[in-house]
Structures are given as C-alpha cells and as structure tokens.
Amino acid sequence: NLPYRDAPSDRSTAIAISVLTDAGVLQGDAGSGGGPSGLPNIRPYDELNRAEFMKIVMTLSDPNAGDASFARNCFVDVATSAWYSPYVCRAKALGIVTGHALADKPAAQWPFKPNAAVQYEEAVKVLVKLYALPIDSQGGEWYEPYIRAAVSNDLAISGLRPGDHI
C-alpha cells in the first residue's frame, strides 16, 4: 500500500510512485486536500510542474541536492524560501537550466516559471544536460538537438512530442 490518500490504481504508475517514494524523492502534499486519514496526496495523474520536475531529477542525481545551502534567489521568480529553491538553484549552478529567455532582458532577469507545466522538450533538455550527452547543434528549433540526443541514447519517451506536458 502506498502512503497516499489518492494512490494510483494502475500497476505501472503505482510501481513508479512506490520506487520514488522509497528513494525519498516523493513524499506527497499534505496541503493539497489531504483527508481525515492524515495521508498526503500525490496527484498521480496531474501534470508535473517545472519545480516538481527539478526536485525529482535533482534528487535522483544527487541525494544532497535539497540541502538548504543551495537555496538562493537564482531566478527572478525563485525565492530563497521556496521549497524548490535548492533544487532549481543547484540545477542552475550546474548549467542544467537557464530559465525562459526573454529577448529584451539579460539572462540574469530570465524567469524560471516554477509553476508552469513542464513540457516534454524541456524535460529532455534537462536530462541531456544532466547526463552530459553530446548534442549535434545543427539548425532547427532550439530543442531539436536535445531530442536527437535523447533518441540516440534511448532517453526519448515514445508517444510524447515537443509541446506535450508531462
């Protein structure tokens, strides 16, 4: 039994959530309508936002990524006090994320957009950078080199396309 009020009923999702819970990556959200049982919600079928995705990725790659010493105001929309600050700021320090480019602003003023749903191409870019996979930067959209690298290294998820939310 999973320790969540809204535990998934399908086996593959339950297994994935169980593994991530046992690894200390997921704990659920007691503030999202947890019931009288006192169990947190996991929201297994909701879209994943960018902050949640960074917590998962960074915790899996470095169990110390959530250390408070990594918390910073590393993006204009990431406060030091935000629960996700250590993960996002650690990823930025490692060059894994750079924020949403704004043509009229310098990079130091780009937002991270932590509450936005993470898009497939953004997730792929993070994974390619995290694993330091080589990319072929020939033309096309900004994400195409990352998608090609993911396909070449069996990181692509079939059925998902750029623009899809995870």
PDB file of C-alpha atoms in Angstrom:
ATOM      1  CA  ASN A   1       0.000   0.000   0.000  1.00  0.00           C
ATOM      2  CA  LEU A   2       1.239   3.437  -0.920  1.00  0.00           C
ATOM      3  CA  PRO A   3       1.134   6.075   1.839  1.00  0.00           C
ATOM      4  CA  TYR A   4      -1.055   8.454  -0.168  1.00  0.00           C
ATOM      5  CA  ARG A   5      -4.716   9.319   0.056  1.00  0.00           C
ATOM      6  CA  ASP A   6      -5.028   9.350  -3.749  1.00  0.00           C
ATOM      7  CA  ALA A   7      -2.716   6.429  -4.568  1.00  0.00           C
ATOM      8  CA  PRO A   8      -2.967   5.331  -8.199  1.00  0.00           C
ATOM      9  CA  SER A   9      -4.859   2.201  -9.065  1.00  0.00           C
ATOM     10  CA  ASP A  10      -2.912   1.185 -12.168  1.00  0.00           C
ATOM     11  CA  ARG A  11       0.072  -1.040 -11.515  1.00  0.00           C
ATOM     12  CA  SER A  12       2.773   0.744 -13.557  1.00  0.00           C
ATOM     13  CA  THR A  13       2.053   4.152 -12.001  1.00  0.00           C
ATOM     14  CA  ALA A  14       1.867   2.619  -8.512  1.00  0.00           C
ATOM     15  CA  ILE A  15       5.243   0.901  -9.006  1.00  0.00           C
ATOM     16  CA  ALA A  16       6.893   4.109 -10.243  1.00  0.00           C
ATOM     17  CA  ILE A  17       5.498   6.109  -7.327  1.00  0.00           C
ATOM     18  CA  SER A  18       6.495   3.392  -4.869  1.00  0.00           C
ATOM     19  CA  VAL A  19      10.095   3.358  -6.121  1.00  0.00           C
ATOM     20  CA  LEU A  20      10.351   7.167  -5.995  1.00  0.00           C
ATOM     21  CA  THR A  21       8.776   7.243  -2.523  1.00  0.00           C
ATOM     22  CA  ASP A  22      11.185   4.581  -1.215  1.00  0.00           C
ATOM     23  CA  ALA A  23      14.091   6.569  -2.676  1.00  0.00           C
ATOM     24  CA  GLY A  24      12.941   9.670  -0.753  1.00  0.00           C
ATOM     25  CA  VAL A  25      12.128  11.580  -3.935  1.00  0.00           C
ATOM     26  CA  LEU A  26       8.362  11.811  -3.382  1.00  0.00           C
ATOM     27  CA  GLN A  27       6.503  12.496  -0.161  1.00  0.00           C
ATOM     28  CA  GLY A  28       3.192  13.828  -1.351  1.00  0.00           C
ATOM     29  CA  ASP A  29       1.496  17.080  -0.467  1.00  0.00           C
ATOM     30  CA  ALA A  30      -0.442  17.327   2.777  1.00  0.00           C
ATOM     31  CA  GLY A  31      -1.590  20.824   1.796  1.00  0.00           C
ATOM     32  CA  SER A  32      -3.415  19.717  -1.351  1.00  0.00           C
ATOM     33  CA  GLY A  33      -6.572  18.485   0.295  1.00  0.00           C
ATOM     34  CA  GLY A  34      -5.300  15.594   2.389  1.00  0.00           C
ATOM     35  CA  GLY A  35      -8.192  13.875   4.051  1.00  0.00           C
ATOM     36  CA  PRO A  36      -9.047  12.884   7.592  1.00  0.00           C
ATOM     37  CA  SER A  37      -6.812   9.838   7.186  1.00  0.00           C
ATOM     38  CA  GLY A  38      -3.865  12.205   7.583  1.00  0.00           C
ATOM     39  CA  LEU A  39      -2.306  10.822   4.418  1.00  0.00           C
ATOM     40  CA  PRO A  40      -0.891  13.271   1.868  1.00  0.00           C
ATOM     41  CA  ASN A  41      -1.987  13.465  -1.758  1.00  0.00           C
ATOM     42  CA  ILE A  42       0.373  12.522  -4.583  1.00  0.00           C
ATOM     43  CA  ARG A  43      -1.826  13.704  -7.512  1.00  0.00           C
ATOM     44  CA  PRO A  44      -0.549  10.878  -9.767  1.00  0.00           C
ATOM     45  CA  TYR A  45      -2.375  11.983 -12.905  1.00  0.00           C
ATOM     46  CA  ASP A  46      -1.808  15.738 -12.682  1.00  0.00           C
ATOM     47  CA  GLU A  47       0.653  17.498 -14.940  1.00  0.00           C
ATOM     48  CA  LEU A  48       4.071  17.882 -13.384  1.00  0.00           C
ATOM     49  CA  ASN A  49       5.219  21.454 -12.909  1.00  0.00           C
ATOM     50  CA  ARG A  50       8.758  22.665 -13.511  1.00  0.00           C
ATOM     51  CA  ALA A  51       9.611  22.912  -9.780  1.00  0.00           C
ATOM     52  CA  GLU A  52       8.375  19.372  -9.089  1.00  0.00           C
ATOM     53  CA  PHE A  53      10.293  18.026 -12.076  1.00  0.00           C
ATOM     54  CA  MET A  54      13.522  19.676 -10.910  1.00  0.00           C
ATOM     55  CA  LYS A  55      13.108  18.194  -7.430  1.00  0.00           C
ATOM     56  CA  ILE A  56      12.684  14.704  -8.882  1.00  0.00           C
ATOM     57  CA  VAL A  57      15.581  14.974 -11.334  1.00  0.00           C
ATOM     58  CA  MET A  58      17.997  16.643  -8.964  1.00  0.00           C
ATOM     59  CA  THR A  59      17.210  14.309  -6.056  1.00  0.00           C
ATOM     60  CA  LEU A  60      17.706  11.237  -8.238  1.00  0.00           C
ATOM     61  CA  SER A  61      21.052  12.556  -9.484  1.00  0.00           C
ATOM     62  CA  ASP A  62      22.272  13.951  -6.146  1.00  0.00           C
ATOM     63  CA  PRO A  63      20.569  12.983  -2.869  1.00  0.00           C
ATOM     64  CA  ASN A  64      22.022  16.170  -1.300  1.00  0.00           C
ATOM     65  CA  ALA A  65      20.515  18.478  -3.932  1.00  0.00           C
ATOM     66  CA  GLY A  66      17.815  19.602  -1.492  1.00  0.00           C
ATOM     67  CA  ASP A  67      20.371  20.870   1.007  1.00  0.00           C
ATOM     68  CA  ALA A  68      19.365  24.349   2.195  1.00  0.00           C
ATOM     69  CA  SER A  69      22.848  25.646   1.346  1.00  0.00           C
ATOM     70  CA  PHE A  70      21.840  25.501  -2.341  1.00  0.00           C
ATOM     71  CA  ALA A  71      18.809  27.758  -1.785  1.00  0.00           C
ATOM     72  CA  ARG A  72      19.211  31.117  -3.489  1.00  0.00           C
ATOM     73  CA  ASN A  73      17.291  33.756  -5.385  1.00  0.00           C
ATOM     74  CA  CYS A  74      18.766  32.260  -8.550  1.00  0.00           C
ATOM     75  CA  PHE A  75      15.906  33.379 -10.809  1.00  0.00           C
ATOM     76  CA  VAL A  76      13.698  36.448 -10.518  1.00  0.00           C
ATOM     77  CA  ASP A  77      10.742  34.193  -9.644  1.00  0.00           C
ATOM     78  CA  VAL A  78      12.520  31.749  -7.292  1.00  0.00           C
ATOM     79  CA  ALA A  79      12.658  32.989  -3.698  1.00  0.00           C
ATOM     80  CA  THR A  80      15.247  31.566  -1.311  1.00  0.00           C
ATOM     81  CA  SER A  81      12.377  30.461   0.945  1.00  0.00           C
ATOM     82  CA  ALA A  82      10.592  28.452  -1.782  1.00  0.00           C
ATOM     83  CA  TRP A  83      10.631  24.695  -1.119  1.00  0.00           C
ATOM     84  CA  TYR A  84      12.060  24.094  -4.606  1.00  0.00           C
ATOM     85  CA  SER A  85      14.803  26.735  -4.436  1.00  0.00           C
ATOM     86  CA  PRO A  86      17.649  24.332  -3.538  1.00  0.00           C
ATOM     87  CA  TYR A  87      16.837  22.006  -6.454  1.00  0.00           C
ATOM     88  CA  VAL A  88      16.336  24.723  -9.069  1.00  0.00           C
ATOM     89  CA  CYS A  89      19.341  26.747  -7.938  1.00  0.00           C
ATOM     90  CA  ARG A  90      21.587  23.684  -7.821  1.00  0.00           C
ATOM     91  CA  ALA A  91      20.499  22.827 -11.376  1.00  0.00           C
ATOM     92  CA  LYS A  92      21.237  26.391 -12.490  1.00  0.00           C
ATOM     93  CA  ALA A  93      24.679  26.308 -10.859  1.00  0.00           C
ATOM     94  CA  LEU A  94      25.422  23.088 -12.763  1.00  0.00           C
ATOM     95  CA  GLY A  95      24.287  24.638 -16.063  1.00  0.00           C
ATOM     96  CA  ILE A  96      21.309  22.293 -16.385  1.00  0.00           C
ATOM     97  CA  VAL A  97      18.693  25.082 -16.509  1.00  0.00           C
ATOM     98  CA  THR A  98      18.929  28.678 -17.660  1.00  0.00           C
ATOM     99  CA  GLY A  99      15.361  29.944 -17.421  1.00  0.00           C
ATOM    100  CA  HIS A 100      12.970  31.259 -20.044  1.00  0.00           C
ATOM    101  CA  ALA A 101      14.849  33.529 -22.419  1.00  0.00           C
ATOM    102  CA  LEU A 102      13.388  36.999 -22.811  1.00  0.00           C
ATOM    103  CA  ALA A 103      14.705  38.842 -25.864  1.00  0.00           C
ATOM    104  CA  ASP A 104      14.597  42.241 -24.143  1.00  0.00           C
ATOM    105  CA  LYS A 105      16.209  41.121 -20.850  1.00  0.00           C
ATOM    106  CA  PRO A 106      19.676  39.927 -19.825  1.00  0.00           C
ATOM    107  CA  ALA A 107      19.931  36.295 -18.675  1.00  0.00           C
ATOM    108  CA  ALA A 108      20.060  37.381 -15.013  1.00  0.00           C
ATOM    109  CA  GLN A 109      16.457  38.595 -15.395  1.00  0.00           C
ATOM    110  CA  TRP A 110      15.028  35.485 -17.037  1.00  0.00           C
ATOM    111  CA  PRO A 111      12.300  33.726 -15.036  1.00  0.00           C
ATOM    112  CA  PHE A 112      12.249  30.017 -14.234  1.00  0.00           C
ATOM    113  CA  LYS A 113       8.423  29.729 -14.161  1.00  0.00           C
ATOM    114  CA  PRO A 114       8.289  27.069 -11.415  1.00  0.00           C
ATOM    115  CA  ASN A 115       4.505  26.595 -11.529  1.00  0.00           C
ATOM    116  CA  ALA A 116       4.294  26.110 -15.305  1.00  0.00           C
ATOM    117  CA  ALA A 117       3.693  22.574 -16.546  1.00  0.00           C
ATOM    118  CA  VAL A 118       6.957  21.045 -17.715  1.00  0.00           C
ATOM    119  CA  GLN A 119       6.948  20.383 -21.434  1.00  0.00           C
ATOM    120  CA  TYR A 120       8.478  17.284 -22.975  1.00  0.00           C
ATOM    121  CA  GLU A 121      11.244  19.174 -24.786  1.00  0.00           C
ATOM    122  CA  GLU A 122      12.198  20.995 -21.569  1.00  0.00           C
ATOM    123  CA  ALA A 123      12.416  17.705 -19.675  1.00  0.00           C
ATOM    124  CA  VAL A 124      14.519  16.162 -22.444  1.00  0.00           C
ATOM    125  CA  LYS A 125      16.911  19.135 -22.430  1.00  0.00           C
ATOM    126  CA  VAL A 126      17.361  18.817 -18.656  1.00  0.00           C
ATOM    127  CA  LEU A 127      18.111  15.089 -18.917  1.00  0.00           C
ATOM    128  CA  VAL A 128      20.511  15.516 -21.841  1.00  0.00           C
ATOM    129  CA  LYS A 129      22.387  18.231 -19.939  1.00  0.00           C
ATOM    130  CA  LEU A 130      22.329  16.271 -16.685  1.00  0.00           C
ATOM    131  CA  TYR A 131      23.873  13.220 -18.361  1.00  0.00           C
ATOM    132  CA  ALA A 132      26.241  15.442 -20.408  1.00  0.00           C
ATOM    133  CA  LEU A 133      25.201  13.744 -23.624  1.00  0.00           C
ATOM    134  CA  PRO A 134      26.781  15.074 -26.797  1.00  0.00           C
ATOM    135  CA  ILE A 135      24.484  17.148 -28.953  1.00  0.00           C
ATOM    136  CA  ASP A 136      24.606  17.976 -32.624  1.00  0.00           C
ATOM    137  CA  SER A 137      23.583  21.620 -32.768  1.00  0.00           C
ATOM    138  CA  GLN A 138      22.629  21.754 -36.435  1.00  0.00           C
ATOM    139  CA  GLY A 139      19.666  24.068 -37.302  1.00  0.00           C
ATOM    140  CA  GLY A 140      16.016  23.814 -36.439  1.00  0.00           C
ATOM    141  CA  GLU A 141      14.123  24.632 -33.286  1.00  0.00           C
ATOM    142  CA  TRP A 142      16.117  25.144 -30.057  1.00  0.00           C
ATOM    143  CA  TYR A 143      15.042  21.756 -28.721  1.00  0.00           C
ATOM    144  CA  GLU A 144      15.795  19.587 -31.776  1.00  0.00           C
ATOM    145  CA  PRO A 145      19.439  18.831 -30.832  1.00  0.00           C
ATOM    146  CA  TYR A 146      18.256  17.634 -27.409  1.00  0.00           C
ATOM    147  CA  ILE A 147      15.502  15.465 -28.890  1.00  0.00           C
ATOM    148  CA  ARG A 148      18.016  13.890 -31.295  1.00  0.00           C
ATOM    149  CA  ALA A 149      20.418  13.217 -28.413  1.00  0.00           C
ATOM    150  CA  ALA A 150      17.602  11.665 -26.379  1.00  0.00           C
ATOM    151  CA  VAL A 151      16.579   9.427 -29.282  1.00  0.00           C
ATOM    152  CA  SER A 152      20.205   8.385 -29.891  1.00  0.00           C
ATOM    153  CA  ASN A 153      20.644   7.471 -26.217  1.00  0.00           C
ATOM    154  CA  ASP A 154      17.274   5.781 -25.607  1.00  0.00           C
ATOM    155  CA  LEU A 155      16.008   8.607 -23.366  1.00  0.00           C
ATOM    156  CA  ALA A 156      13.096   9.594 -25.599  1.00  0.00           C
ATOM    157  CA  ILE A 157       9.613   8.688 -24.402  1.00  0.00           C
ATOM    158  CA  SER A 158       7.527   7.290 -27.225  1.00  0.00           C
ATOM    159  CA  GLY A 159       4.201   8.977 -27.715  1.00  0.00           C
ATOM    160  CA  LEU A 160       5.388  12.360 -26.419  1.00  0.00           C
ATOM    161  CA  ARG A 161       6.191  15.264 -28.701  1.00  0.00           C
ATOM    162  CA  PRO A 162       7.505  18.795 -28.203  1.00  0.00           C
ATOM    163  CA  GLY A 163       4.754  20.894 -26.654  1.00  0.00           C
ATOM    164  CA  ASP A 164       3.251  17.957 -24.724  1.00  0.00           C
ATOM    165  CA  HIS A 165       3.051  18.360 -20.962  1.00  0.00           C
ATOM    166  CA  ILE A 166       4.360  15.619 -18.716  1.00  0.00           C
TER     167      ILE A 166
END
